[in-house]
Short mmCIF file of C-alpha atoms and ligand atoms in Angstrom, two decimals:
data_model
loop_
_atom_site.label_atom_id
_atom_site.label_comp_id
_atom_site.label_asym_id
_atom_site.label_seq_id
_atom_site.Cartn_x
_atom_site.Cartn_y
_atom_site.Cartn_z
CA MET A 1 15.54 11.62 14.48
CA ASN A 2 15.07 15.03 12.87
CA SER A 3 18.02 14.75 10.52
CA ASN A 4 15.75 14.36 7.47
CA ASP A 5 13.96 17.62 8.08
CA THR A 6 14.28 19.49 4.81
CA PRO A 7 13.76 23.26 4.54
CA GLU A 8 10.39 22.58 2.82
CA LEU A 9 9.31 20.43 5.75
CA LYS A 10 10.27 23.08 8.25
CA ALA A 11 8.43 25.72 6.21
CA SER A 12 5.25 23.65 6.07
CA ARG A 13 5.42 23.26 9.85
CA ALA A 14 5.97 26.96 10.38
CA SER A 15 2.68 27.75 8.64
CA SER A 16 0.88 25.55 11.10
CA GLU A 17 -1.07 28.30 12.77
CA ASP A 18 -3.12 27.91 9.63
CA PHE A 19 -6.05 25.98 11.06
CA LEU A 20 -9.56 27.11 11.82
CA HIS A 21 -10.87 28.05 15.21
CA GLU A 22 -14.09 26.24 14.52
CA TYR A 23 -15.10 23.39 12.20
CA GLY A 24 -18.52 22.15 11.20
CA HIS A 25 -19.40 18.80 9.64
CA PHE A 26 -18.35 18.15 6.06
CA ILE A 27 -21.47 16.88 4.28
CA GLN A 28 -22.31 16.82 0.57
CA GLY A 29 -19.13 18.69 -0.27
CA VAL A 30 -19.72 21.67 2.03
CA TRP A 31 -18.98 22.62 5.61
CA THR A 32 -22.12 22.91 7.62
CA GLY A 33 -23.01 23.71 11.23
CA GLY A 34 -24.39 20.96 13.44
CA ASP A 35 -28.09 20.54 14.13
CA SER A 36 -27.76 21.16 17.86
CA GLY A 37 -25.38 24.11 17.59
CA ALA A 38 -23.36 22.57 20.42
CA THR A 39 -19.58 22.36 20.05
CA ILE A 40 -16.66 20.52 21.66
CA ALA A 41 -13.20 21.97 22.37
CA LEU A 42 -10.13 20.33 20.85
CA LYS A 43 -7.24 20.76 23.25
CA ASN A 44 -3.48 20.79 23.20
CA PRO A 45 -2.56 18.21 25.85
CA ALA A 46 0.94 19.64 26.27
CA THR A 47 -0.36 23.01 27.40
CA GLY A 48 -4.00 22.47 28.31
CA ALA A 49 -4.99 25.27 25.90
CA ALA A 50 -8.01 25.00 23.60
CA LEU A 51 -6.99 24.83 19.94
CA SER A 52 -10.26 24.83 18.08
CA ARG A 53 -13.90 23.76 18.35
CA ILE A 54 -15.77 21.04 16.50
CA ALA A 55 -19.49 20.41 16.04
CA ALA A 56 -21.09 18.05 18.55
CA GLY A 57 -23.10 16.03 16.05
CA ASN A 58 -26.35 14.19 16.63
CA ALA A 59 -28.72 11.84 14.80
CA VAL A 60 -29.96 14.61 12.47
CA ASP A 61 -26.40 15.30 11.33
CA ALA A 62 -25.78 11.57 10.94
CA LYS A 63 -28.82 11.22 8.70
CA ARG A 64 -27.78 14.16 6.53
CA ALA A 65 -24.34 12.67 6.05
CA ILE A 66 -25.82 9.31 5.08
CA ASP A 67 -28.24 11.04 2.67
CA ALA A 68 -25.23 12.63 0.99
CA ALA A 69 -23.22 9.41 0.83
CA ALA A 70 -26.21 7.45 -0.49
CA SER A 71 -26.90 9.94 -3.26
CA ALA A 72 -23.22 10.04 -4.28
CA PHE A 73 -22.83 6.27 -4.42
CA PRO A 74 -24.30 5.40 -7.87
CA ALA A 75 -22.02 7.81 -9.74
CA TRP A 76 -18.93 7.17 -7.59
CA SER A 77 -19.23 3.40 -7.93
CA GLN A 78 -19.20 3.83 -11.71
CA THR A 79 -16.23 6.22 -11.78
CA PRO A 80 -13.52 4.76 -14.01
CA PRO A 81 -10.52 3.28 -12.17
CA ALA A 82 -8.21 5.81 -13.78
CA ARG A 83 -10.14 8.69 -12.22
CA ARG A 84 -10.25 7.09 -8.77
CA GLN A 85 -6.54 6.41 -9.00
CA GLU A 86 -5.88 10.00 -10.05
CA ILE A 87 -7.74 11.33 -7.03
CA LEU A 88 -6.03 9.00 -4.54
CA TYR A 89 -2.65 9.81 -5.97
CA GLU A 90 -3.33 13.52 -5.89
CA ILE A 91 -4.00 13.06 -2.17
CA VAL A 92 -0.53 11.47 -1.88
CA ARG A 93 1.00 14.44 -3.67
CA ARG A 94 -0.77 17.02 -1.53
CA LEU A 95 0.00 15.22 1.73
CA LYS A 96 3.67 15.09 0.80
CA ALA A 97 3.70 18.77 -0.11
CA ARG A 98 2.27 19.78 3.28
CA LEU A 99 3.55 16.90 5.36
CA GLY A 100 4.89 19.25 8.02
CA HIS A 101 1.51 20.92 8.42
CA TYR A 102 -0.36 17.68 9.02
CA ALA A 103 2.35 16.40 11.32
CA MET A 104 2.07 19.56 13.37
CA MET A 105 -1.73 19.25 13.59
CA ASP A 106 -1.34 15.81 15.18
CA THR A 107 1.44 17.05 17.44
CA LEU A 108 -0.61 20.00 18.67
CA ASN A 109 -3.82 18.06 19.24
CA ASN A 110 -2.53 14.62 20.24
CA GLY A 111 0.71 15.59 22.03
CA LYS A 112 2.91 13.22 20.00
CA PRO A 113 6.48 14.37 19.33
CA ILE A 114 6.80 16.21 16.04
CA SER A 115 9.67 13.92 15.00
CA GLU A 116 7.31 10.94 15.24
CA ALA A 117 4.41 12.66 13.50
CA THR A 118 6.80 13.63 10.71
CA HIS A 119 8.81 10.45 10.29
CA PHE A 120 6.36 7.77 11.41
CA ASP A 121 2.69 8.79 11.22
CA MET A 122 2.74 10.82 8.04
CA PRO A 123 4.83 8.46 5.88
CA MET A 124 2.61 5.57 6.96
CA ALA A 125 -0.56 7.54 6.19
CA ILE A 126 0.75 8.62 2.80
CA GLU A 127 1.77 5.05 2.01
CA GLN A 128 -1.83 3.92 2.48
CA PHE A 129 -3.07 6.29 -0.20
CA ALA A 130 -0.19 5.24 -2.46
CA ILE A 131 -0.94 1.53 -1.99
CA PHE A 132 -4.66 1.88 -2.63
CA SER A 133 -4.29 4.33 -5.51
CA GLY A 134 -3.43 1.26 -7.58
CA ALA A 135 -6.31 -0.79 -6.19
CA PRO A 136 -9.09 0.49 -8.48
CA TRP A 137 -7.35 -1.48 -11.26
CA GLN A 138 -7.14 -4.65 -9.19
CA LEU A 139 -10.80 -5.20 -8.39
CA HIS A 140 -11.14 -7.84 -11.04
CA GLY A 141 -13.58 -10.60 -10.58
CA GLU A 142 -12.85 -14.15 -11.62
CA SER A 143 -14.25 -16.54 -14.13
CA VAL A 144 -15.04 -20.22 -13.80
CA ARG A 145 -15.39 -22.51 -16.76
CA ALA A 146 -17.49 -25.69 -16.93
CA ALA A 147 -18.56 -27.89 -19.84
CA ASP A 148 -21.99 -26.33 -20.09
CA ALA A 149 -21.63 -22.99 -18.33
CA VAL A 150 -19.38 -20.06 -17.69
CA GLY A 151 -19.34 -18.42 -14.31
CA ILE A 152 -18.36 -14.82 -13.77
CA ILE A 153 -17.60 -13.52 -10.30
CA HIS A 154 -17.99 -9.77 -10.21
CA ARG A 155 -16.61 -7.66 -7.40
CA GLU A 156 -18.78 -4.77 -6.40
CA PRO A 157 -18.52 -2.00 -3.85
CA LEU A 158 -20.80 -2.28 -0.83
CA GLY A 159 -22.37 1.16 -0.89
CA VAL A 160 -22.34 3.59 2.02
CA VAL A 161 -19.83 2.64 4.70
CA VAL A 162 -19.47 4.17 8.15
CA GLN A 163 -15.94 4.43 9.54
CA ILE A 164 -15.20 5.34 13.15
CA ILE A 165 -11.64 6.09 14.28
CA PRO A 166 -9.80 6.83 17.57
CA TRP A 167 -7.48 9.61 18.73
CA ASN A 168 -4.04 8.00 18.91
CA VAL A 169 -2.84 8.00 15.29
CA PRO A 170 -5.50 10.02 13.45
CA MET A 171 -3.79 10.43 10.09
CA ILE A 172 -2.87 6.74 9.89
CA MET A 173 -6.41 5.78 10.86
CA LEU A 174 -7.99 8.16 8.37
CA ALA A 175 -5.79 6.86 5.56
CA SER A 176 -6.09 3.16 6.32
CA LYS A 177 -9.87 3.46 6.41
CA ILE A 178 -10.81 5.79 3.58
CA ALA A 179 -8.16 4.85 0.99
CA PRO A 180 -9.38 1.26 0.44
CA ALA A 181 -13.05 2.18 0.85
CA LEU A 182 -12.91 4.89 -1.79
CA ALA A 183 -10.63 2.89 -4.08
CA ALA A 184 -13.24 0.12 -4.13
CA GLY A 185 -16.02 2.55 -5.07
CA ASN A 186 -17.82 2.96 -1.76
CA THR A 187 -18.93 6.27 -0.32
CA VAL A 188 -17.97 7.09 3.24
CA VAL A 189 -19.28 8.72 6.38
CA MET A 190 -16.37 9.05 8.77
CA LYS A 191 -16.57 9.89 12.45
CA PRO A 192 -13.20 10.84 13.93
CA SER A 193 -12.50 11.04 17.64
CA GLU A 194 -13.94 14.03 19.46
CA ILE A 195 -10.66 14.28 21.40
CA VAL A 196 -8.19 14.48 18.51
CA CYS A 197 -9.28 15.26 14.95
CA LEU A 198 -7.63 18.51 13.91
CA SER A 199 -5.52 16.79 11.26
CA VAL A 200 -8.55 14.90 9.92
CA LEU A 201 -10.55 18.10 9.51
CA GLU A 202 -7.57 19.88 7.94
CA PHE A 203 -7.25 16.95 5.53
CA MET A 204 -10.87 17.41 4.51
CA ARG A 205 -10.36 21.15 4.11
CA GLU A 206 -7.54 20.61 1.67
CA MET A 207 -8.98 17.63 -0.24
CA ALA A 208 -12.58 18.91 -0.52
CA ASP A 209 -12.18 19.96 -4.15
CA LEU A 210 -10.88 16.55 -5.21
CA LEU A 211 -13.86 14.36 -4.43
CA PRO A 212 -17.36 14.68 -5.85
CA PRO A 213 -19.84 15.98 -3.21
CA GLY A 214 -21.08 13.26 -0.87
CA VAL A 215 -18.32 10.73 -1.61
CA LEU A 216 -16.52 11.47 1.67
CA ASN A 217 -18.43 13.02 4.56
CA ILE A 218 -17.13 13.76 8.03
CA VAL A 219 -19.34 14.15 11.06
CA THR A 220 -17.83 15.02 14.42
CA GLY A 221 -19.04 14.57 17.96
CA TYR A 222 -19.41 12.18 20.85
CA GLY A 223 -19.73 8.55 19.83
CA PRO A 224 -22.95 7.72 21.68
CA ASP A 225 -24.71 10.73 20.08
CA LEU A 226 -23.91 9.56 16.56
CA GLY A 227 -23.14 5.85 16.65
CA GLU A 228 -26.59 4.33 16.69
CA ALA A 229 -27.99 6.69 14.06
CA LEU A 230 -25.02 6.05 11.79
CA VAL A 231 -24.81 2.30 12.06
CA THR A 232 -28.49 1.37 12.16
CA ASP A 233 -29.50 3.44 9.12
CA PRO A 234 -30.78 0.89 6.60
CA ARG A 235 -28.76 2.50 3.81
CA VAL A 236 -25.46 1.80 5.59
CA ARG A 237 -23.81 -1.41 4.35
CA LYS A 238 -20.81 -1.74 6.64
CA VAL A 239 -19.10 -0.37 9.71
CA GLY A 240 -15.30 -0.20 9.95
CA PHE A 241 -14.15 0.58 13.46
CA THR A 242 -10.91 1.13 15.33
CA GLY A 243 -11.10 1.72 19.05
CA SER A 244 -11.87 0.02 22.33
CA ARG A 245 -13.65 -3.25 23.13
CA PRO A 246 -16.61 -1.70 24.94
CA THR A 247 -17.38 0.52 21.95
CA ALA A 248 -16.88 -2.43 19.60
CA ARG A 249 -19.53 -4.40 21.51
CA ARG A 250 -21.95 -1.51 21.22
CA LEU A 251 -21.30 -1.13 17.49
CA MET A 252 -21.77 -4.85 16.90
CA GLN A 253 -25.18 -4.58 18.55
CA TYR A 254 -26.06 -1.67 16.28
CA ALA A 255 -24.75 -3.60 13.27
CA SER A 256 -26.95 -6.55 14.17
CA VAL A 257 -30.08 -4.45 13.54
CA ASN A 258 -29.65 -4.61 9.77
CA ILE A 259 -27.12 -7.45 9.80
CA ILE A 260 -24.31 -5.45 8.23
CA PRO A 261 -20.67 -6.57 8.15
CA GLN A 262 -18.12 -5.10 10.51
CA THR A 263 -14.37 -4.89 10.79
CA MET A 264 -13.05 -4.31 14.28
CA GLU A 265 -9.50 -3.17 15.03
CA LEU A 266 -9.29 -3.16 18.81
CA GLY A 267 -6.77 -3.06 21.60
CA GLY A 268 -3.79 -5.17 22.56
CA LYS A 269 -1.48 -6.22 25.33
CA SER A 270 1.23 -7.58 23.12
CA ALA A 271 4.04 -9.84 24.29
CA ASN A 272 7.58 -8.76 23.51
CA ILE A 273 9.76 -11.81 24.20
CA VAL A 274 13.49 -11.50 24.88
CA CYS A 275 15.36 -14.82 24.74
CA GLU A 276 18.69 -15.40 26.48
CA ASP A 277 20.47 -15.67 23.10
CA ALA A 278 19.19 -12.31 21.84
CA ASP A 279 21.24 -9.26 20.91
CA LEU A 280 20.41 -7.49 24.16
CA ASP A 281 21.35 -4.01 22.93
CA ALA A 282 18.97 -4.30 20.00
CA ALA A 283 16.27 -5.85 22.18
CA ALA A 284 16.58 -3.11 24.80
CA GLU A 285 16.35 -0.43 22.13
CA GLY A 286 13.28 -2.14 20.66
CA ALA A 287 11.62 -2.48 24.04
CA ALA A 288 12.33 1.18 24.83
CA MET A 289 10.85 2.25 21.53
CA SER A 290 7.80 0.11 22.07
CA THR A 291 7.35 1.75 25.49
CA VAL A 292 7.63 5.38 24.44
CA LEU A 293 6.52 5.53 20.80
CA ASN A 294 3.46 7.77 20.71
CA LYS A 295 3.70 7.88 24.54
CA GLY A 296 2.72 4.22 24.62
CA GLU A 297 -0.66 5.08 23.10
CA VAL A 298 -0.27 2.41 20.44
CA CYS A 299 -2.55 -0.60 20.10
CA LEU A 300 0.44 -2.75 19.02
CA ALA A 301 2.76 -1.73 21.89
CA GLY A 302 4.76 -4.59 23.38
CA SER A 303 3.57 -3.68 26.84
CA ARG A 304 4.14 -7.15 28.31
CA LEU A 305 7.86 -7.62 28.20
CA PHE A 306 8.90 -11.25 28.75
CA VAL A 307 12.60 -11.42 29.61
CA HIS A 308 14.46 -14.72 30.02
CA GLU A 309 15.57 -14.98 33.63
CA LYS A 310 19.21 -15.61 32.67
CA VAL A 311 19.53 -12.17 31.07
CA LYS A 312 17.09 -10.23 33.19
CA ASP A 313 19.61 -8.08 35.05
CA ALA A 314 21.79 -7.26 32.07
CA PHE A 315 18.78 -6.52 29.91
CA LEU A 316 17.00 -4.33 32.43
CA GLU A 317 20.13 -2.32 33.02
CA LYS A 318 20.32 -1.55 29.30
CA LEU A 319 16.62 -0.77 29.08
CA GLN A 320 16.77 1.58 32.03
CA ARG A 321 19.80 3.36 30.64
CA ILE A 322 17.91 4.10 27.42
CA LEU A 323 14.67 5.11 29.12
CA ARG A 324 16.46 7.40 31.58
CA GLY A 325 17.93 9.27 28.63
CA ILE A 326 14.57 9.84 26.90
CA ARG A 327 13.89 13.53 26.35
CA ILE A 328 10.42 14.32 27.69
CA GLY A 329 8.97 17.67 26.83
CA ASP A 330 7.35 20.06 24.39
CA PRO A 331 6.15 17.82 21.55
CA THR A 332 6.64 20.60 18.99
CA LEU A 333 10.41 20.63 19.55
CA PRO A 334 12.33 18.43 17.11
CA ASP A 335 14.45 16.78 19.81
CA THR A 336 11.57 15.67 22.03
CA GLN A 337 11.20 11.89 22.25
CA LEU A 338 8.27 11.59 24.67
CA GLY A 339 5.36 14.01 24.43
CA ALA A 340 2.09 14.52 26.29
CA GLN A 341 -0.63 11.92 26.82
CA ALA A 342 -3.55 12.76 24.58
CA SER A 343 -6.22 13.69 27.12
CA GLN A 344 -6.93 14.12 30.80
CA MET A 345 -9.06 10.99 30.64
CA GLN A 346 -6.13 9.00 29.30
CA MET A 347 -3.81 10.57 31.89
CA ASP A 348 -6.15 9.53 34.70
CA LYS A 349 -6.37 6.01 33.32
CA ILE A 350 -2.56 5.66 33.22
CA THR A 351 -1.98 7.14 36.69
CA GLY A 352 -4.66 4.75 37.97
CA TYR A 353 -2.54 1.82 36.73
CA LEU A 354 0.63 3.38 38.14
CA GLU A 355 -1.04 3.31 41.54
CA LEU A 356 -2.53 -0.13 41.02
CA GLY A 357 0.75 -1.88 40.07
CA PRO A 358 2.39 -1.74 43.53
CA ARG A 359 -0.93 -2.66 45.18
CA GLU A 360 -0.98 -5.80 43.02
CA GLY A 361 2.54 -6.68 44.18
CA ALA A 362 4.63 -5.31 41.31
CA LYS A 363 7.66 -3.12 41.90
CA VAL A 364 8.39 0.16 40.15
CA LEU A 365 11.92 -0.15 38.78
CA MET A 366 11.85 3.34 37.32
CA GLY A 367 9.34 6.11 36.65
CA GLY A 368 5.89 5.53 38.04
CA GLN A 369 5.04 9.23 38.29
CA ARG A 370 3.76 12.19 36.41
CA ALA A 371 6.66 14.03 34.73
CA GLU A 372 7.13 17.75 35.28
CA VAL A 373 8.13 19.75 32.21
CA LYS A 374 9.37 23.27 32.84
CA GLY A 375 7.12 25.86 31.21
CA LEU A 376 4.41 23.23 30.52
CA GLU A 377 3.06 22.77 34.03
CA ASN A 378 -0.44 21.95 32.73
CA GLY A 379 0.89 19.35 30.30
CA LEU A 380 -0.08 15.69 30.60
CA PHE A 381 3.34 14.06 30.89
CA ILE A 382 4.23 10.68 32.37
CA GLN A 383 7.69 9.31 33.15
CA PRO A 384 8.69 6.18 31.24
CA THR A 385 7.85 3.42 33.68
CA ILE A 386 9.11 -0.13 34.17
CA PHE A 387 7.20 -2.50 36.44
CA VAL A 388 9.12 -5.60 37.56
CA ASP A 389 8.09 -8.59 39.69
CA VAL A 390 4.98 -8.74 37.56
CA ASP A 391 2.81 -11.81 37.37
CA ASN A 392 0.95 -12.35 34.11
CA SER A 393 -2.35 -12.55 35.97
CA MET A 394 -2.07 -8.99 37.35
CA LYS A 395 -4.23 -6.29 35.84
CA ILE A 396 -1.13 -4.34 34.79
CA ALA A 397 -0.23 -7.39 32.68
CA GLN A 398 -3.70 -8.11 31.35
CA GLU A 399 -5.27 -4.70 30.71
CA GLU A 400 -4.31 -2.14 28.13
CA ILE A 401 -2.70 0.84 29.93
CA PHE A 402 -1.97 2.84 26.76
CA GLY A 403 0.85 4.84 28.32
CA PRO A 404 4.69 4.74 28.48
CA VAL A 405 4.54 1.82 30.87
CA VAL A 406 5.96 -1.66 30.44
CA SER A 407 5.35 -4.70 32.66
CA VAL A 408 8.31 -7.10 32.87
CA ILE A 409 7.71 -10.81 33.40
CA THR A 410 10.53 -13.36 33.61
CA TRP A 411 10.46 -16.85 32.13
CA LYS A 412 12.56 -20.01 31.89
CA THR A 413 11.38 -22.22 29.01
CA ASP A 414 9.99 -21.55 25.55
CA ASP A 415 6.83 -23.52 26.28
CA GLU A 416 6.25 -21.45 29.39
CA VAL A 417 6.70 -18.10 27.67
CA VAL A 418 4.43 -19.04 24.77
CA ARG A 419 1.76 -20.18 27.21
CA LEU A 420 2.03 -16.94 29.20
CA ALA A 421 2.08 -14.77 26.08
CA ASN A 422 -1.09 -16.46 24.83
CA ASP A 423 -2.75 -16.08 28.22
CA SER A 424 -4.40 -12.82 27.26
CA ILE A 425 -7.76 -11.84 25.83
CA TYR A 426 -5.85 -9.89 23.19
CA GLY A 427 -3.71 -10.92 20.22
CA LEU A 428 -2.66 -7.97 18.11
CA GLY A 429 1.14 -7.58 17.93
CA GLY A 430 4.25 -9.06 19.49
CA GLY A 431 7.98 -9.48 19.23
CA VAL A 432 10.59 -12.20 19.58
CA TRP A 433 14.30 -11.48 20.07
CA THR A 434 16.64 -14.41 19.49
CA SER A 435 19.67 -15.31 17.39
CA ASP A 436 18.14 -18.74 16.67
CA LEU A 437 15.90 -18.40 13.65
CA SER A 438 14.26 -21.81 14.08
CA ARG A 439 13.32 -20.86 17.63
CA ALA A 440 11.91 -17.56 16.33
CA HIS A 441 9.78 -19.39 13.76
CA ARG A 442 8.57 -21.93 16.32
CA MET A 443 7.45 -19.17 18.65
CA ALA A 444 5.90 -17.12 15.85
CA CYS A 445 3.83 -20.14 14.82
CA ALA A 446 2.71 -20.80 18.39
CA LEU A 447 1.75 -17.24 19.32
CA GLU A 448 -1.92 -16.30 18.97
CA THR A 449 -1.48 -12.87 17.52
CA GLY A 450 -1.89 -10.96 14.26
CA THR A 451 1.64 -9.59 13.83
CA ILE A 452 5.03 -10.74 15.17
CA TRP A 453 8.23 -8.82 14.64
CA ILE A 454 11.40 -10.89 14.88
CA ASN A 455 14.47 -8.94 16.06
CA ARG A 456 12.98 -5.49 15.40
CA TYR A 457 9.82 -4.15 16.99
CA TYR A 458 7.47 -1.91 14.97
CA ASN A 459 9.07 -3.12 11.76
CA PHE A 460 6.09 -2.18 9.59
CA LEU A 461 6.31 -3.37 6.02
CA GLY A 462 4.01 -1.56 3.62
CA GLY A 463 1.31 -3.82 2.28
CA MET A 464 1.37 -6.37 5.10
CA PRO A 465 -1.94 -6.97 6.91
CA ILE A 466 -2.44 -5.78 10.47
CA GLY A 467 -5.30 -6.98 12.62
CA GLY A 468 -6.30 -8.99 15.61
CA TYR A 469 -6.69 -12.47 16.97
CA LYS A 470 -9.17 -13.01 19.82
CA GLN A 471 -10.57 -9.82 21.34
CA SER A 472 -8.16 -7.61 19.42
CA GLY A 473 -10.81 -7.74 16.72
CA PHE A 474 -11.38 -9.15 13.26
CA GLY A 475 -10.70 -8.06 9.72
CA ARG A 476 -7.37 -6.81 8.43
CA GLU A 477 -6.13 -3.41 7.35
CA PHE A 478 -3.05 -1.87 5.68
CA ALA A 479 -2.94 -4.50 2.93
CA HIS A 480 -4.79 -5.37 -0.27
CA GLU A 481 -6.69 -7.98 1.72
CA VAL A 482 -8.75 -5.11 3.14
CA LEU A 483 -10.40 -4.72 -0.27
CA ASN A 484 -12.27 -7.95 0.50
CA HIS A 485 -13.89 -6.12 3.40
CA TYR A 486 -15.01 -3.29 1.13
CA THR A 487 -16.38 -5.33 -1.78
CA LEU A 488 -19.00 -8.01 -2.33
CA THR A 489 -18.82 -10.75 -4.88
CA LYS A 490 -21.64 -11.60 -7.20
CA SER A 491 -21.74 -14.89 -9.06
CA VAL A 492 -23.28 -14.85 -12.53
CA VAL A 493 -23.69 -18.19 -14.30
CA ILE A 494 -24.26 -18.27 -18.05
CA ASN A 495 -25.71 -21.44 -19.48
CA LEU A 496 -24.02 -22.48 -22.71
CA HIS A 497 -26.73 -24.96 -23.74
CA PRO A 498 -29.93 -23.13 -24.62
CA GLY A 499 -33.31 -24.78 -24.28
CA PRO A 500 -35.03 -26.75 -21.50
CA VAL A 501 -32.98 -29.23 -19.53
CA GLY A 502 -35.74 -31.81 -19.92
CA VAL A 503 -36.15 -32.73 -16.23
CA PHE A 504 -39.95 -32.86 -16.49
CA GLY A 505 -39.98 -35.28 -19.35
P1 NAD B 601 -13.08 4.43 21.90
O1 NAD B 601 -13.71 3.13 21.62
O2 NAD B 601 -13.40 5.12 23.15
O3 NAD B 601 -13.38 5.46 20.74
C1 NAD B 601 -13.09 5.21 19.38
C2 NAD B 601 -14.07 5.96 18.53
O4 NAD B 601 -15.36 5.42 18.78
C3 NAD B 601 -14.16 7.45 18.82
O5 NAD B 601 -14.35 8.14 17.62
C4 NAD B 601 -15.40 7.54 19.69
O6 NAD B 601 -16.03 8.78 19.63
C5 NAD B 601 -16.26 6.47 19.05
N1 NAD B 601 -17.35 5.98 19.88
C6 NAD B 601 -17.42 5.86 21.22
N2 NAD B 601 -18.63 5.36 21.59
C7 NAD B 601 -19.34 5.20 20.45
C8 NAD B 601 -20.65 4.73 20.15
N3 NAD B 601 -21.50 4.35 21.11
N4 NAD B 601 -21.03 4.69 18.86
C9 NAD B 601 -20.19 5.06 17.87
N5 NAD B 601 -18.96 5.52 18.09
C10 NAD B 601 -18.53 5.58 19.37
O7 NAD B 601 -11.51 4.17 21.77
P2 NAD B 601 -10.35 5.23 21.97
O8 NAD B 601 -10.14 5.40 23.43
O9 NAD B 601 -10.60 6.44 21.13
O10 NAD B 601 -9.14 4.47 21.29
C11 NAD B 601 -8.26 3.68 21.97
C12 NAD B 601 -8.50 2.25 21.63
O11 NAD B 601 -8.32 2.05 20.22
C13 NAD B 601 -7.50 1.35 22.30
O12 NAD B 601 -8.13 0.21 22.81
C14 NAD B 601 -6.55 0.99 21.15
O13 NAD B 601 -5.84 -0.18 21.35
C15 NAD B 601 -7.47 0.92 20.00
N6 NAD B 601 -6.73 1.05 18.73
C16 NAD B 601 -6.64 -0.06 17.94
C17 NAD B 601 -5.93 0.00 16.73
C18 NAD B 601 -5.83 -1.21 15.85
O14 NAD B 601 -5.43 -1.08 14.69
N7 NAD B 601 -6.18 -2.39 16.30
C19 NAD B 601 -5.34 1.19 16.34
C20 NAD B 601 -5.46 2.30 17.18
C21 NAD B 601 -6.17 2.20 18.36
#
């Protein structure tokens, strides 16, 4: 996986001690201490060591950031497309030049393997800036022609938008949120996760000179200390959120105060369906990848694995063989394939489900335990785990575990598997493995989910929308469609026949 590591990439990783030991908020183009003076430690989950400290923001900090974004909006919204494009593309250039540095920041703080941060997270984050660097030219309105009037539909930015992101893929989240928002002429107050945000703050440190003061502001801290102040401020015109359902509910309540629009990218419990006519080697590889990529801390993970009963034994043997060979260990080493879970809280949540599975009647086919890594005894490692004898109604099949854990459910008929797959509050991702393309299409049409990968899981195509059905949220990201969420239309109608209409005689 590390075969593409060029000397430049290695060099930019080697300079990765180059981060600060404390960060403030970034407001109005400058770094500033928080109102309370309180700070939060960012940790390395592979070692337990503290990496840096961030400001624990509060409502005063939130207001200052919104002041900055509100004052920057009139000029930024009028910035010519060419200038906005130039800035977004310069971000692409700088991210590429120091790709190894950013990858290492996510590896150190999140625990994800450096090979993934380098070859998955960073290219996807960079692609977002590349896609939306062209968008400032595409925000055309429309015109409508009638016999006696011409209608013009203008597209305008919303104003100040608040964006709140989680800890699992910080660079992808940062990019997929701010690139379209800025391209469309909005100004942003972003709140990254208090658990993992080293890469986000490093991004701001490097890009600070590119953006006019106030256009992009970052406030850090615990969600409940900032959320209400950010979202209920009357100057805020939208909230874009990625995270959990409970937080989404809270934010929707806040958003109801001033009736502002929201986009919600939430969790998943996606169905990965293996048919009896599938290429079982490819399907087993895909299922293994879906289990261990980013330690299973992926909203789109195919964590409900539906295997046709005719191929169950053969398939599970292949899957186990792959998962037993996974190299667990120090995420900074290029050969590591499974790193550390991002936080103690996440670790506790996963081990809770590992204990719950057998109590619910499932059987642990492999894994099921904490993994010991020599030299990293304080690291938060979990063995890749397969649960079998799972019923779709069990909690391990219905709730998001967000770890390297897959729950296997067997099935007999297509109708049955579609019904089971749809029996979930979520609908974010999913996979179908079959050599019968008509069958694949039939299932794809019947599944209630935002993305379905046929015969290759995590087959992300740049520019395709990602987002949820049901309680996986609403709104789409990663595609031009997202510009609709960051613009408003205004209809202007010009009468072509001057003078009174004559309705009052
Ligand atoms: P979370 O909801 O706990 O936190 C997400 C963010 O919200 C953090 O920045 C947190 O500080 C903030 N927050 C918490 N309470 C808040 C409040 N009251 N007001 C304002 N902000 C608040 O979620 P998490 O544990 O960080 O992330 C994991 C979840 O994110 C999972 O459910 C995962 O599936 C989901 N996720 C979804 C996608 C997607 O695209 N659909 C992508 C990645 C992660």
